[in-house]
mmCIF file of C-alpha atoms in Angstrom:
data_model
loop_
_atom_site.group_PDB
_atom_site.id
_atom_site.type_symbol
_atom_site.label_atom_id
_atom_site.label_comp_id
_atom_site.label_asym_id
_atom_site.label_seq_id
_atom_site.Cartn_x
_atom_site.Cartn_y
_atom_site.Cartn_z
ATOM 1 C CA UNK A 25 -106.783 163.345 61.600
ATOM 2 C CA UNK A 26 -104.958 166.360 62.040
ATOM 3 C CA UNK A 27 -102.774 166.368 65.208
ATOM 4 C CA UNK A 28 -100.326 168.956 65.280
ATOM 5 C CA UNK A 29 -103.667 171.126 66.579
ATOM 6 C CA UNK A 30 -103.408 173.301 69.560
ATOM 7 C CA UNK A 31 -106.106 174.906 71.196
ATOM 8 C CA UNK A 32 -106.103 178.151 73.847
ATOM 9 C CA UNK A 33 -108.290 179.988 75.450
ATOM 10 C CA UNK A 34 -108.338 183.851 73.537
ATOM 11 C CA UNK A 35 -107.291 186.530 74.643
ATOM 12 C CA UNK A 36 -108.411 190.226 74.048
ATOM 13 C CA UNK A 37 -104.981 190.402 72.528
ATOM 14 C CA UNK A 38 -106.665 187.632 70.115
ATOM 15 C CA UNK A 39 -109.508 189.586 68.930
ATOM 16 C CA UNK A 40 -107.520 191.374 65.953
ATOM 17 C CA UNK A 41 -106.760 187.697 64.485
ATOM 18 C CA UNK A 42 -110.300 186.749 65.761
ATOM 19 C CA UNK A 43 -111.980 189.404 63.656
ATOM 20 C CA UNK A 44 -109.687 189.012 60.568
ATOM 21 C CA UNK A 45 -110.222 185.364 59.908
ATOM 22 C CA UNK A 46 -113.918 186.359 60.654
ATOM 23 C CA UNK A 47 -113.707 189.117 57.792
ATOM 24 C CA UNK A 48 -111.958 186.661 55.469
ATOM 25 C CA UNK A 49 -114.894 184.542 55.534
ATOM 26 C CA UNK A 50 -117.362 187.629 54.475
ATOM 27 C CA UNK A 51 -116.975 187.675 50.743
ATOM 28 C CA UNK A 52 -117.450 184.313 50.250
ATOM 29 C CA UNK A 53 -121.368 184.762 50.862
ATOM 30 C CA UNK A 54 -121.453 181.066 52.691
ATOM 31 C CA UNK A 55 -120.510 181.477 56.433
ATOM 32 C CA UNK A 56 -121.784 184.593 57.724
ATOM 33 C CA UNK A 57 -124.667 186.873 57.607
ATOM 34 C CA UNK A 58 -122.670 189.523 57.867
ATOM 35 C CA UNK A 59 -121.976 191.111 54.379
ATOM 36 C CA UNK A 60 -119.363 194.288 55.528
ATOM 37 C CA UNK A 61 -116.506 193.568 57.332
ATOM 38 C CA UNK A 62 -116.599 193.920 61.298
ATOM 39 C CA UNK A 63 -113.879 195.430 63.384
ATOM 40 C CA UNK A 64 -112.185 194.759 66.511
ATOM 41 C CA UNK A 65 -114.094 197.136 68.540
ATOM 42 C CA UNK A 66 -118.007 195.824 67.273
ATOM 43 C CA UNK A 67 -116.745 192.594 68.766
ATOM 44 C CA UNK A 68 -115.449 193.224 72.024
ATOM 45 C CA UNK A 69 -118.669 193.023 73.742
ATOM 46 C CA UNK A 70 -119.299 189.079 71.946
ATOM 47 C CA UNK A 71 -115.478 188.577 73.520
ATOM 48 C CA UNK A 72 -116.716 189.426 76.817
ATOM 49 C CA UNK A 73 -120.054 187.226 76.536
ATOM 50 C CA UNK A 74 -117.421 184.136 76.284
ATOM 51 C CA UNK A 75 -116.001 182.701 79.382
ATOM 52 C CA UNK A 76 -113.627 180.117 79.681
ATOM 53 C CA UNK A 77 -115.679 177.790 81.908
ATOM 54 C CA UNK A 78 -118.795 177.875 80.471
ATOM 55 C CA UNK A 79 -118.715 179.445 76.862
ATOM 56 C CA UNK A 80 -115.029 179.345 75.692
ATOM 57 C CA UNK A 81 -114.020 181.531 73.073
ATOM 58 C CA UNK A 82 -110.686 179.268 71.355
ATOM 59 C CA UNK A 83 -107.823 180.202 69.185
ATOM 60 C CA UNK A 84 -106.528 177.330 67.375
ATOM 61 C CA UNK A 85 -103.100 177.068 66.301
ATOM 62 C CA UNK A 86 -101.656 174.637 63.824
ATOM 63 C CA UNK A 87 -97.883 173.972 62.944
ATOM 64 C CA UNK A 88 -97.493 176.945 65.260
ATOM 65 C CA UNK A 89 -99.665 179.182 63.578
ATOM 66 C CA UNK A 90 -103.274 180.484 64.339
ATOM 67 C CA UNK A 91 -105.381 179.436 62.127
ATOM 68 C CA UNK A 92 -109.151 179.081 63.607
ATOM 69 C CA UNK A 93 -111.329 180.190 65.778
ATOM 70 C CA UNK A 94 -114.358 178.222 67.894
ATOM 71 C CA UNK A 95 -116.883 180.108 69.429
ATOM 72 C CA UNK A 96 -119.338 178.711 71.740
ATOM 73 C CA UNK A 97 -122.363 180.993 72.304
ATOM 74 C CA UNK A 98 -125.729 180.826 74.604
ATOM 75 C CA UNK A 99 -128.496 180.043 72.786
ATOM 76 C CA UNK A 100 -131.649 181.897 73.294
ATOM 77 C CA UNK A 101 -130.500 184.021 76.717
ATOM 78 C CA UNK A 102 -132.639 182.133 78.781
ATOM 79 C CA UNK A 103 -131.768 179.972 82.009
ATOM 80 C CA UNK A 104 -133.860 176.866 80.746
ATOM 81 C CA UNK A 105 -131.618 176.680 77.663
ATOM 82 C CA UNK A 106 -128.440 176.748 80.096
ATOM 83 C CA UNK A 107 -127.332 173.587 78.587
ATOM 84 C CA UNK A 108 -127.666 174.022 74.767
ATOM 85 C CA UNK A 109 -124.878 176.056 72.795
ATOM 86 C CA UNK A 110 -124.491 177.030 69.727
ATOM 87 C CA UNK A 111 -120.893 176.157 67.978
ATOM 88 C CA UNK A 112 -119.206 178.774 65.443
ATOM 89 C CA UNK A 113 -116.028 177.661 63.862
ATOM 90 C CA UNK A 114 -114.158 179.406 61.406
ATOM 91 C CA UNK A 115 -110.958 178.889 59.598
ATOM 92 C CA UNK A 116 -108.472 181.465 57.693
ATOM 93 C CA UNK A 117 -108.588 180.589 53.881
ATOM 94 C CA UNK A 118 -104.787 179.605 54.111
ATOM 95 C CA UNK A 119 -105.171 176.428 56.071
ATOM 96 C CA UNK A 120 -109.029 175.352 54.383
ATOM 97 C CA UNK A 121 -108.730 171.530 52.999
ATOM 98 C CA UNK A 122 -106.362 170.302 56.030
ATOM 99 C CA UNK A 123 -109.021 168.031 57.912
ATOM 100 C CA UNK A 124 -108.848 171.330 60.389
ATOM 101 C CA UNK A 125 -112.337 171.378 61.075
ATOM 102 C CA UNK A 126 -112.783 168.000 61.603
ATOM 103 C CA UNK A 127 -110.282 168.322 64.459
ATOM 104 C CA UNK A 128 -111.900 171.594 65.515
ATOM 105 C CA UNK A 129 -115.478 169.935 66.029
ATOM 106 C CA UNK A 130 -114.299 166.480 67.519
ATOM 107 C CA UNK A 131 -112.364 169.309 70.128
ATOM 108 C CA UNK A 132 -115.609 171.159 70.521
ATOM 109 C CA UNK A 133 -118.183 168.265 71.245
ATOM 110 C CA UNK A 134 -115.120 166.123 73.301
ATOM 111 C CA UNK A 135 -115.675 169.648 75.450
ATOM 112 C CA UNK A 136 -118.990 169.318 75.793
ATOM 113 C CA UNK A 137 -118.986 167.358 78.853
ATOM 114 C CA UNK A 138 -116.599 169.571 81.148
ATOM 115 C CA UNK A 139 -118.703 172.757 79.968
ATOM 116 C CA UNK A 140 -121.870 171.289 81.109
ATOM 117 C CA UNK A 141 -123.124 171.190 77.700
ATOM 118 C CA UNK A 142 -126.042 168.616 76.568
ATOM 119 C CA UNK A 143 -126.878 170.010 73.085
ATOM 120 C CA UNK A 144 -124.867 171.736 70.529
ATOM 121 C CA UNK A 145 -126.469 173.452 67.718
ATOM 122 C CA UNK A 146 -124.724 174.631 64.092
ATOM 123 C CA UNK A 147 -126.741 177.284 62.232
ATOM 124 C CA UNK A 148 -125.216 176.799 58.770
ATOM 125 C CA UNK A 149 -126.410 178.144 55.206
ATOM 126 C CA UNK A 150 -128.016 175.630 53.550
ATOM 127 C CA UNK A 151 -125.701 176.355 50.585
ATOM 128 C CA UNK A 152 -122.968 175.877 52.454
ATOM 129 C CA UNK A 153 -122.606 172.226 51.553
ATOM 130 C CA UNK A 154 -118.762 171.793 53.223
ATOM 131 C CA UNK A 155 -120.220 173.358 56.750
ATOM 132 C CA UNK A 156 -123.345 170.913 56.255
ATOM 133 C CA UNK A 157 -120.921 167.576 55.407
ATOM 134 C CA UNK A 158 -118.902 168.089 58.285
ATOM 135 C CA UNK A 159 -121.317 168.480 61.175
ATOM 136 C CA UNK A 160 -123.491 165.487 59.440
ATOM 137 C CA UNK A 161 -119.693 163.724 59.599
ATOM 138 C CA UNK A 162 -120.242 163.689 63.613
ATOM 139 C CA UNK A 163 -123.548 162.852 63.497
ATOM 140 C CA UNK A 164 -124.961 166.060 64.069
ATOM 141 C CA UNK A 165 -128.887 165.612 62.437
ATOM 142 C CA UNK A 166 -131.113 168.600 60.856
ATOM 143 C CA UNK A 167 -133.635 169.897 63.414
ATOM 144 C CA UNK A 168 -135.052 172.750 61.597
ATOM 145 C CA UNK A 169 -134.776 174.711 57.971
ATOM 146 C CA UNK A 170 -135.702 178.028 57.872
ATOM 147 C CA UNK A 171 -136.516 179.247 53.712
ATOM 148 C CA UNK A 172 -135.330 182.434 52.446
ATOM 149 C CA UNK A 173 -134.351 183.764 55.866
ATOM 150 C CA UNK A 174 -131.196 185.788 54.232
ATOM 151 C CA UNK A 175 -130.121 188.230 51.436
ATOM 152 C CA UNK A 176 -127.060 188.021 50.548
ATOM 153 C CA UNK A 177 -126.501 190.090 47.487
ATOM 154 C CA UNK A 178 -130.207 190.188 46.321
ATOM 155 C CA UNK A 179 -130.000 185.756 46.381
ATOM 156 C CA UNK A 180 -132.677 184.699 49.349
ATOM 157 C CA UNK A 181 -130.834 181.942 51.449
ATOM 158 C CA UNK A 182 -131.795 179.227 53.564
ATOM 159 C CA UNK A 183 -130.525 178.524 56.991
ATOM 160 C CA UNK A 184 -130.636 175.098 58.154
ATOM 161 C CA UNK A 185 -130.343 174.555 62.171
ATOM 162 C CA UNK A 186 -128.198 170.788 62.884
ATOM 163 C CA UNK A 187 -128.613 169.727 66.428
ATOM 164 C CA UNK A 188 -126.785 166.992 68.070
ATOM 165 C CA UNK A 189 -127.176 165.485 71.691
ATOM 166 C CA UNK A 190 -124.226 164.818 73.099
#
C-alpha cells in the first residue's frame, strides 16, 4: 500500500490542477461522459457544491506532487438521500499503476464515518474494467446496470452503479 499519500482539502487555487487531470482522463473514452475538455470556469459552481464537512472535494499529493483528485458528491439532491454519496476519483496519467487508487478509496470510505456517510456509490463504465476491479477490491457490490446509456464516439456504453454500505 502506497503511503507516502497526502490528502488536503482543495482549494479554488486547486481547480486549474482539478480540471486538468479531469481533461486528461477525456480521451481515453473510459472515465467520463464528458467527451470535450472542461475548463476552470464550467467547474467552479461543482467546487462550490463541495464542502469540507460534509462533501469534501480532496487534492491528493504523492512524493510531494499532486496527483489525484476525490470528489464526493450528493446523490439525487434530496434530504432523504442525505447519507448516500457518490465517490469520483481520478488520477493524472503520470502516476496510473502506483496502487494510488487503492489508497485513494481506502481514504475515501475510512472518511465515511466522520462525514456522516452510510452509502457510497461509484458510477463506473462498464468497460472500464480497472475502475470496476478496484471498487469490487473493497467490497463495493453491483446494485444496478444501466445498457447503452452513453455514446461515446458513435460506441453505446453501459454504466454500471457499485454500491457499498459502509
Amino acid at each position: 500500500m502506497v503511503t507516502e499519500l497526502t490528502v488536503r482539502d482543495a482549494t479554488l487555487e486547486d481547480l486549474p490542477t482539478i480540471v486538468a487531470i479531469y481533461n486528461s482522463t477525456i480521451s481515453s473514452r473510459m472515465v467520463t461522459a464528458d467527451t470535450e475538455p472542461v475548463s476552470v470556469q464550467s467547474r467552479e459552481k461543482w467546487f462550490h457544491e463541495h464542502s469540507p464537512s460534509r462533501r469534501p472535494l480532496w487534492i491528493v499529493e504523492y512524493e510531494g506532487k499532486e496527483c489525484g483528485w476525490i470528489s464526493f458528491q450528493s446523490f439525487y439532491g434530496r434530504p432523504a438521500y442525505n447519507r448516500t454519496a457518490e465517490i469520483s476519483i481520478y488520477i493524472h496519467e503520470d502516476f496510473r499503476g502506483k496502487g494510488l487508487g487503492k489508497a485513494m478509496l481506502q481514504k475515501a470510505i475510512d472518511a465515511c464515518p466522520e462525514l456522516q456517510i452510510k452509502t457510497i456509490l461509484g458510477f463506473i463504465f462498464a468497460h472500464n474494467e480497472p475502475s470496476l476491479r478496484l471498487f469490487k477490491h473493497f467490497g463495493f457490490a453491483q446494485w444496478a446496470h444501466l445498457p447503452k446509456v452513453a455514446e461515446l464516439d458513435g460506441v453505446e456504453r453501459d454504466l454500471i452503479i457499485l454500491g457499498k454500505r459502509i
